[in-house]
């Protein structure tokens, strides 16, 4: 696949994401790459409130090479 087809993001406890919310996050990831708003498991972000830490990168041997 050439484009992101899934996105990860932090949600508040008790919130159930909607399909529309997930679609918006995937579109955001495609347009802007990994950000705190929508990210991947390869490049992810700490929970809200800890943005100063910046992006986190999974070790190369934990992720797909493509």
mmCIF file of N, CA and C in Angstrom:
data_model
loop_
_atom_site.group_PDB
_atom_site.id
_atom_site.type_symbol
_atom_site.label_atom_id
_atom_site.label_comp_id
_atom_site.label_asym_id
_atom_site.label_seq_id
_atom_site.Cartn_x
_atom_site.Cartn_y
_atom_site.Cartn_z
ATOM 1 N N UNK A 1 0.844 -1.173 0.000
ATOM 2 C CA UNK A 1 0.000 0.000 0.000
ATOM 3 C C UNK A 1 0.892 1.240 0.000
ATOM 4 N N UNK A 2 0.520 2.196 -0.776
ATOM 5 C CA UNK A 2 1.332 3.409 -0.896
ATOM 6 C C UNK A 2 0.959 4.473 0.119
ATOM 7 N N UNK A 3 -0.262 4.450 0.612
ATOM 8 C CA UNK A 3 -0.716 5.455 1.576
ATOM 9 C C UNK A 3 -1.073 4.789 2.898
ATOM 10 N N UNK A 4 -1.054 5.592 3.941
ATOM 11 C CA UNK A 4 -1.475 5.091 5.248
ATOM 12 C C UNK A 4 -2.929 4.636 5.171
ATOM 13 N N UNK A 5 -3.224 3.522 5.790
ATOM 14 C CA UNK A 5 -4.594 3.024 5.828
ATOM 15 C C UNK A 5 -5.113 2.904 7.255
ATOM 16 N N UNK A 6 -4.267 3.237 8.225
ATOM 17 C CA UNK A 6 -4.674 3.273 9.619
ATOM 18 C C UNK A 6 -3.840 4.326 10.341
ATOM 19 N N UNK A 7 -4.367 4.825 11.433
ATOM 20 C CA UNK A 7 -3.669 5.833 12.233
ATOM 21 C C UNK A 7 -3.906 5.523 13.700
ATOM 22 N N UNK A 8 -2.963 5.935 14.512
ATOM 23 C CA UNK A 8 -3.098 5.814 15.965
ATOM 24 C C UNK A 8 -3.191 7.221 16.544
ATOM 25 N N UNK A 9 -3.859 7.353 17.677
ATOM 26 C CA UNK A 9 -3.935 8.622 18.390
ATOM 27 C C UNK A 9 -4.390 8.338 19.802
ATOM 28 N N UNK A 10 -4.095 9.261 20.692
ATOM 29 C CA UNK A 10 -4.503 9.125 22.083
ATOM 30 C C UNK A 10 -5.944 9.582 22.228
ATOM 31 N N UNK A 11 -6.727 8.838 22.975
ATOM 32 C CA UNK A 11 -8.115 9.218 23.237
ATOM 33 C C UNK A 11 -8.328 9.305 24.745
ATOM 34 N N UNK A 12 -9.214 10.173 25.181
ATOM 35 C CA UNK A 12 -9.502 10.267 26.613
ATOM 36 C C UNK A 12 -10.181 8.989 27.110
ATOM 37 N N UNK A 13 -9.921 8.657 28.350
ATOM 38 C CA UNK A 13 -10.547 7.489 28.967
ATOM 39 C C UNK A 13 -12.067 7.598 28.822
ATOM 40 N N UNK A 14 -12.692 6.524 28.380
ATOM 41 C CA UNK A 14 -14.137 6.482 28.236
ATOM 42 C C UNK A 14 -14.664 6.929 26.883
ATOM 43 N N UNK A 15 -13.822 7.575 26.071
ATOM 44 C CA UNK A 15 -14.255 8.035 24.742
ATOM 45 C C UNK A 15 -14.232 6.857 23.770
ATOM 46 N N UNK A 16 -15.265 6.719 22.977
ATOM 47 C CA UNK A 16 -15.308 5.692 21.941
ATOM 48 C C UNK A 16 -15.207 6.401 20.593
ATOM 49 N N UNK A 17 -14.079 6.230 19.886
ATOM 50 C CA UNK A 17 -13.899 6.915 18.602
ATOM 51 C C UNK A 17 -14.939 6.455 17.578
ATOM 52 N N UNK A 18 -15.338 7.366 16.719
ATOM 53 C CA UNK A 18 -16.271 7.042 15.646
ATOM 54 C C UNK A 18 -15.494 6.698 14.379
ATOM 55 N N UNK A 19 -16.183 6.099 13.434
ATOM 56 C CA UNK A 19 -15.566 5.804 12.140
ATOM 57 C C UNK A 19 -15.161 7.113 11.462
ATOM 58 N N UNK A 20 -15.997 8.127 11.553
ATOM 59 C CA UNK A 20 -15.675 9.424 10.943
ATOM 60 C C UNK A 20 -14.408 10.023 11.557
ATOM 61 N N UNK A 21 -14.259 9.882 12.862
ATOM 62 C CA UNK A 21 -13.051 10.382 13.531
ATOM 63 C C UNK A 21 -11.820 9.631 13.024
ATOM 64 N N UNK A 22 -11.926 8.327 12.897
ATOM 65 C CA UNK A 22 -10.804 7.530 12.397
ATOM 66 C C UNK A 22 -10.452 7.915 10.962
ATOM 67 N N UNK A 23 -11.465 8.108 10.128
ATOM 68 C CA UNK A 23 -11.213 8.517 8.745
ATOM 69 C C UNK A 23 -10.495 9.857 8.696
ATOM 70 N N UNK A 24 -10.922 10.804 9.534
ATOM 71 C CA UNK A 24 -10.276 12.120 9.571
ATOM 72 C C UNK A 24 -8.820 11.983 9.996
ATOM 73 N N UNK A 25 -8.541 11.119 10.952
ATOM 74 C CA UNK A 25 -7.154 10.937 11.416
ATOM 75 C C UNK A 25 -6.290 10.321 10.322
ATOM 76 N N UNK A 26 -6.820 9.359 9.590
ATOM 77 C CA UNK A 26 -6.052 8.757 8.497
ATOM 78 C C UNK A 26 -5.774 9.805 7.419
ATOM 79 N N UNK A 27 -6.761 10.604 7.070
ATOM 80 C CA UNK A 27 -6.549 11.664 6.076
ATOM 81 C C UNK A 27 -5.494 12.658 6.567
ATOM 82 N N UNK A 28 -5.529 12.998 7.831
ATOM 83 C CA UNK A 28 -4.541 13.916 8.402
ATOM 84 C C UNK A 28 -3.145 13.298 8.327
ATOM 85 N N UNK A 29 -3.024 12.035 8.664
ATOM 86 C CA UNK A 29 -1.734 11.350 8.598
ATOM 87 C C UNK A 29 -1.204 11.338 7.168
ATOM 88 N N UNK A 30 -2.062 11.072 6.212
ATOM 89 C CA UNK A 30 -1.637 11.080 4.800
ATOM 90 C C UNK A 30 -1.149 12.456 4.373
ATOM 91 N N UNK A 31 -1.824 13.503 4.821
ATOM 92 C CA UNK A 31 -1.487 14.869 4.398
ATOM 93 C C UNK A 31 -0.272 15.437 5.110
ATOM 94 N N UNK A 32 -0.077 15.074 6.391
ATOM 95 C CA UNK A 32 0.941 15.742 7.207
ATOM 96 C C UNK A 32 2.014 14.822 7.770
ATOM 97 N N UNK A 33 1.888 13.524 7.560
ATOM 98 C CA UNK A 33 2.819 12.589 8.177
ATOM 99 C C UNK A 33 2.504 12.464 9.664
ATOM 100 N N UNK A 34 3.318 11.707 10.400
ATOM 101 C CA UNK A 34 3.054 11.508 11.829
ATOM 102 C C UNK A 34 3.142 12.810 12.626
ATOM 103 N N UNK A 35 2.091 13.101 13.369
ATOM 104 C CA UNK A 35 2.019 14.255 14.267
ATOM 105 C C UNK A 35 1.317 13.785 15.536
ATOM 106 N N UNK A 36 1.278 14.603 16.583
ATOM 107 C CA UNK A 36 0.523 14.186 17.770
ATOM 108 C C UNK A 36 -0.968 13.948 17.492
ATOM 109 N N UNK A 37 -1.485 14.530 16.412
ATOM 110 C CA UNK A 37 -2.905 14.366 16.064
ATOM 111 C C UNK A 37 -3.194 12.978 15.481
ATOM 112 N N UNK A 38 -2.265 12.441 14.713
ATOM 113 C CA UNK A 38 -2.401 11.116 14.087
ATOM 114 C C UNK A 38 -1.002 10.600 13.798
ATOM 115 N N UNK A 39 -0.712 9.396 14.236
ATOM 116 C CA UNK A 39 0.640 8.871 14.081
ATOM 117 C C UNK A 39 0.610 7.391 13.760
ATOM 118 N N UNK A 40 1.796 6.805 13.612
ATOM 119 C CA UNK A 40 1.931 5.388 13.301
ATOM 120 C C UNK A 40 2.615 4.693 14.472
ATOM 121 N N UNK A 41 2.711 3.392 14.390
ATOM 122 C CA UNK A 41 3.442 2.667 15.429
ATOM 123 C C UNK A 41 4.951 2.800 15.235
ATOM 124 N N UNK A 42 5.369 3.139 14.031
ATOM 125 C CA UNK A 42 6.794 3.343 13.765
ATOM 126 C C UNK A 42 7.264 4.693 14.311
ATOM 127 N N UNK A 43 6.471 5.739 14.096
ATOM 128 C CA UNK A 43 6.747 7.075 14.641
ATOM 129 C C UNK A 43 5.519 7.474 15.444
ATOM 130 N N UNK A 44 5.656 7.487 16.759
ATOM 131 C CA UNK A 44 4.520 7.776 17.624
ATOM 132 C C UNK A 44 4.868 8.899 18.591
ATOM 133 N N UNK A 45 3.881 9.321 19.366
ATOM 134 C CA UNK A 45 4.031 10.466 20.255
ATOM 135 C C UNK A 45 3.560 10.109 21.655
ATOM 136 N N UNK A 46 4.119 10.760 22.669
ATOM 137 C CA UNK A 46 3.684 10.504 24.044
ATOM 138 C C UNK A 46 2.262 11.017 24.262
ATOM 139 N N UNK A 47 1.640 10.618 25.358
ATOM 140 C CA UNK A 47 0.274 11.089 25.648
ATOM 141 C C UNK A 47 0.211 12.612 25.745
ATOM 142 N N UNK A 48 -0.975 13.173 25.531
ATOM 143 C CA UNK A 48 -1.145 14.625 25.658
ATOM 144 C C UNK A 48 -0.633 15.119 27.014
ATOM 145 N N UNK A 49 -0.033 16.296 26.995
ATOM 146 C CA UNK A 49 0.542 16.854 28.213
ATOM 147 C C UNK A 49 2.041 16.633 28.306
ATOM 148 N N UNK A 50 2.590 15.805 27.410
ATOM 149 C CA UNK A 50 4.021 15.508 27.413
ATOM 150 C C UNK A 50 4.608 15.779 26.027
ATOM 151 N N UNK A 51 4.056 16.784 25.325
ATOM 152 C CA UNK A 51 4.471 17.074 23.961
ATOM 153 C C UNK A 51 5.939 17.484 23.841
ATOM 154 N N UNK A 52 6.527 17.988 24.907
ATOM 155 C CA UNK A 52 7.923 18.430 24.857
ATOM 156 C C UNK A 52 8.861 17.283 24.523
ATOM 157 N N UNK A 53 8.422 16.048 24.757
ATOM 158 C CA UNK A 53 9.270 14.893 24.484
ATOM 159 C C UNK A 53 9.468 14.678 22.984
ATOM 160 N N UNK A 54 8.548 15.172 22.147
ATOM 161 C CA UNK A 54 8.675 15.017 20.704
ATOM 162 C C UNK A 54 8.351 13.619 20.233
ATOM 163 N N UNK A 55 8.562 13.363 18.937
ATOM 164 C CA UNK A 55 8.227 12.053 18.385
ATOM 165 C C UNK A 55 9.140 10.962 18.934
ATOM 166 N N UNK A 56 8.580 9.777 19.021
ATOM 167 C CA UNK A 56 9.317 8.599 19.467
ATOM 168 C C UNK A 56 9.401 7.638 18.291
ATOM 169 N N UNK A 57 10.538 6.990 18.125
ATOM 170 C CA UNK A 57 10.739 6.072 17.000
ATOM 171 C C UNK A 57 10.921 4.659 17.538
ATOM 172 N N UNK A 58 10.142 3.733 17.007
ATOM 173 C CA UNK A 58 10.292 2.329 17.379
ATOM 174 C C UNK A 58 11.622 1.819 16.828
ATOM 175 N N UNK A 59 12.263 0.881 17.527
ATOM 176 C CA UNK A 59 13.497 0.298 16.992
ATOM 177 C C UNK A 59 13.240 -0.330 15.623
ATOM 178 N N UNK A 60 14.212 -0.231 14.727
ATOM 179 C CA UNK A 60 14.057 -0.738 13.360
ATOM 180 C C UNK A 60 13.699 -2.219 13.318
ATOM 181 N N UNK A 61 14.225 -2.995 14.258
ATOM 182 C CA UNK A 61 13.934 -4.430 14.216
ATOM 183 C C UNK A 61 12.552 -4.766 14.767
ATOM 184 N N UNK A 62 11.791 -3.782 15.223
ATOM 185 C CA UNK A 62 10.426 -3.988 15.691
ATOM 186 C C UNK A 62 9.396 -3.689 14.623
ATOM 187 N N UNK A 63 9.814 -3.054 13.537
ATOM 188 C CA UNK A 63 8.851 -2.568 12.548
ATOM 189 C C UNK A 63 9.111 -3.138 11.176
ATOM 190 N N UNK A 64 8.131 -3.013 10.316
ATOM 191 C CA UNK A 64 8.243 -3.437 8.921
ATOM 192 C C UNK A 64 9.226 -2.517 8.205
ATOM 193 N N UNK A 65 9.957 -3.055 7.278
ATOM 194 C CA UNK A 65 10.977 -2.270 6.577
ATOM 195 C C UNK A 65 10.412 -1.398 5.471
ATOM 196 N N UNK A 66 9.139 -1.563 5.097
ATOM 197 C CA UNK A 66 8.574 -0.742 4.034
ATOM 198 C C UNK A 66 7.895 0.473 4.557
#
